[in-house]
Amino acid sequence: MQRWQLSQKELARYGVVQNTIEGHLNVDLAAEELCLSRRQVFRLKRKLEEKGIEGLIHGNRGRASPRRIPDPVRDTINYLYQGKYDGFNISHFTEMLAEREGIFISRETVRGILLEKGSYKKKKKYPKHRSWREPMPKEGMM
């Protein structure tokens, strides 16, 4: 049995459904409180009775997205950025990946991969060169 960290929403949902099972709350009130239909409350009750608290946790919890870029491709991008394309900015690097390496990924995705791997650091924003001065009381004065 795995241990799960419940969110506030899931804890509240558990409390309401448990009260419905124990008879302290009817299904209509539970549906209104959870902003669900009666049918969904019956479905949650059945899941809680069958699987326990794990039945209320979303089924995709802990899984990677099916759209996630595979780890070998991520490692290749990181390797190329540290070696062959060292010193390139993210936009230029993304263009080179598409042109020369045949890896077609958006600039923002490349940036996220490099930040995750620690290869790319956020650039420091410097203050503006010009500073504001108090205007003189009369027009034409310097």
CSV table of C-alpha atoms in Angstrom, one decimal:
chain,number,residue,atom,x,y,z
A,1,MET,CA,0.0,0.0,0.0
A,2,GLN,CA,1.4,3.4,-1.0
A,3,ARG,CA,1.2,6.5,1.1
A,4,TRP,CA,-0.3,9.5,-0.6
A,5,GLN,CA,-0.2,13.2,0.4
A,6,LEU,CA,-3.8,14.5,0.1
A,7,SER,CA,-4.6,18.0,-1.1
A,8,GLN,CA,-7.0,20.2,0.8
A,9,LYS,CA,-9.6,19.6,-1.8
A,10,GLU,CA,-9.3,15.8,-1.5
A,11,LEU,CA,-9.4,16.0,2.3
A,12,ALA,CA,-12.6,18.0,2.1
A,13,ARG,CA,-14.1,15.6,-0.4
A,14,TYR,CA,-13.2,12.6,1.8
A,15,GLY,CA,-14.9,14.2,4.8
A,16,VAL,CA,-18.1,15.0,2.9
A,17,VAL,CA,-18.3,11.5,1.3
A,18,GLN,CA,-17.5,9.8,4.6
A,19,ASN,CA,-20.3,11.8,6.3
A,20,THR,CA,-22.6,10.7,3.5
A,21,ILE,CA,-21.7,7.0,4.0
A,22,GLU,CA,-22.2,7.3,7.8
A,23,GLY,CA,-25.6,8.9,7.3
A,24,HIS,CA,-24.8,12.3,8.8
A,25,LEU,CA,-25.3,14.0,5.4
A,26,ASN,CA,-27.7,13.1,2.5
A,27,VAL,CA,-26.6,12.8,-1.1
A,28,ASP,CA,-28.2,16.0,-2.3
A,29,LEU,CA,-26.4,18.2,0.3
A,30,ALA,CA,-23.2,16.4,-0.4
A,31,ALA,CA,-23.6,17.0,-4.1
A,32,GLU,CA,-24.3,20.7,-3.5
A,33,GLU,CA,-21.3,21.1,-1.1
A,34,LEU,CA,-18.9,19.4,-3.5
A,35,CYS,CA,-20.4,21.1,-6.6
A,36,LEU,CA,-21.1,17.7,-8.2
A,37,SER,CA,-24.1,15.9,-9.4
A,38,ARG,CA,-25.9,13.2,-7.3
A,39,ARG,CA,-24.6,10.6,-9.7
A,40,GLN,CA,-21.0,11.6,-9.1
A,41,VAL,CA,-21.5,11.5,-5.3
A,42,PHE,CA,-22.8,8.0,-5.6
A,43,ARG,CA,-19.8,7.1,-7.7
A,44,LEU,CA,-17.4,8.6,-5.0
A,45,LYS,CA,-19.2,6.7,-2.3
A,46,ARG,CA,-18.8,3.4,-4.1
A,47,LYS,CA,-15.1,4.1,-4.7
A,48,LEU,CA,-14.5,5.1,-1.1
A,49,GLU,CA,-16.2,1.9,0.1
A,50,GLU,CA,-14.3,-0.3,-2.4
A,51,LYS,CA,-10.8,1.1,-2.3
A,52,GLY,CA,-10.7,3.3,0.8
A,53,ILE,CA,-9.2,6.8,0.7
A,54,GLU,CA,-7.1,5.9,-2.4
A,55,GLY,CA,-10.3,5.7,-4.4
A,56,LEU,CA,-10.7,9.4,-4.1
A,57,ILE,CA,-7.2,10.2,-5.4
A,58,HIS,CA,-6.9,11.0,-9.1
A,59,GLY,CA,-5.8,8.0,-11.1
A,60,ASN,CA,-3.0,9.8,-12.9
A,61,ARG,CA,-1.3,11.0,-9.7
A,62,GLY,CA,2.4,10.1,-9.7
A,63,ARG,CA,2.5,9.3,-13.5
A,64,ALA,CA,4.5,11.2,-16.1
A,65,SER,CA,2.5,12.9,-18.8
A,66,PRO,CA,2.2,10.9,-22.0
A,67,ARG,CA,3.3,14.1,-23.9
A,68,ARG,CA,6.5,14.4,-22.0
A,69,ILE,CA,9.6,14.5,-24.1
A,70,PRO,CA,11.6,11.2,-23.5
A,71,ASP,CA,14.6,11.2,-21.2
A,72,PRO,CA,17.1,10.2,-24.0
A,73,VAL,CA,16.1,13.2,-26.1
A,74,ARG,CA,16.3,15.5,-23.0
A,75,ASP,CA,19.8,14.2,-22.3
A,76,THR,CA,20.8,14.7,-25.9
A,77,ILE,CA,19.6,18.3,-25.8
A,78,ASN,CA,21.5,19.0,-22.6
A,79,TYR,CA,24.7,17.3,-24.0
A,80,LEU,CA,24.6,19.4,-27.2
A,81,TYR,CA,24.0,22.6,-25.3
A,82,GLN,CA,27.0,22.0,-23.0
A,83,GLY,CA,29.3,20.8,-25.8
A,84,LYS,CA,28.8,21.6,-29.5
A,85,TYR,CA,26.5,24.6,-29.0
A,86,ASP,CA,28.1,26.1,-25.8
A,87,GLY,CA,27.5,29.8,-25.6
A,88,PHE,CA,24.5,29.9,-27.8
A,89,ASN,CA,21.4,31.7,-26.5
A,90,ILE,CA,18.2,29.6,-26.2
A,91,SER,CA,16.5,30.9,-29.4
A,92,HIS,CA,19.6,30.3,-31.6
A,93,PHE,CA,20.2,26.9,-30.0
A,94,THR,CA,16.6,25.9,-30.7
A,95,GLU,CA,17.0,26.9,-34.4
A,96,MET,CA,20.3,24.9,-34.6
A,97,LEU,CA,18.5,21.8,-33.1
A,98,ALA,CA,15.9,22.0,-35.8
A,99,GLU,CA,18.3,22.7,-38.7
A,100,ARG,CA,21.3,20.6,-37.9
A,101,GLU,CA,20.1,17.9,-35.4
A,102,GLY,CA,16.5,17.3,-36.6
A,103,ILE,CA,15.1,17.9,-33.2
A,104,PHE,CA,12.0,20.0,-33.5
A,105,ILE,CA,11.0,21.4,-30.1
A,106,SER,CA,9.7,24.8,-29.0
A,107,ARG,CA,12.1,27.3,-27.5
A,108,GLU,CA,10.3,27.4,-24.2
A,109,THR,CA,10.5,23.6,-23.9
A,110,VAL,CA,14.2,23.6,-24.6
A,111,ARG,CA,14.6,26.4,-22.0
A,112,GLY,CA,12.6,24.3,-19.4
A,113,ILE,CA,14.8,21.2,-20.1
A,114,LEU,CA,18.0,23.1,-19.7
A,115,LEU,CA,16.8,24.8,-16.5
A,116,GLU,CA,15.8,21.4,-15.1
A,117,LYS,CA,19.2,19.9,-15.9
A,118,GLY,CA,21.0,23.0,-14.5
A,119,SER,CA,22.8,23.8,-17.8
A,120,TYR,CA,21.1,27.2,-18.3
A,121,LYS,CA,21.0,29.9,-15.6
A,122,LYS,CA,18.5,32.7,-15.6
A,123,LYS,CA,20.1,36.0,-16.8
A,124,LYS,CA,20.3,38.8,-14.3
A,125,LYS,CA,18.3,41.8,-15.3
A,126,TYR,CA,20.3,45.0,-14.8
A,127,PRO,CA,18.6,48.3,-13.9
A,128,LYS,CA,18.0,50.9,-16.6
A,129,HIS,CA,20.9,53.1,-17.6
A,130,ARG,CA,19.1,56.4,-17.2
A,131,SER,CA,17.9,57.6,-13.8
A,132,TRP,CA,14.9,59.8,-13.2
A,133,ARG,CA,15.5,63.3,-11.8
A,134,GLU,CA,13.1,65.7,-10.1
A,135,PRO,CA,11.7,68.2,-12.6
A,136,MET,CA,12.6,71.9,-12.0
A,137,PRO,CA,9.8,74.1,-10.7
A,138,LYS,CA,9.9,76.4,-13.8
A,139,GLU,CA,9.8,75.4,-17.4
A,140,GLY,CA,13.2,75.9,-19.1
A,141,MET,CA,15.3,75.5,-16.0
A,142,MET,CA,17.9,72.8,-15.9
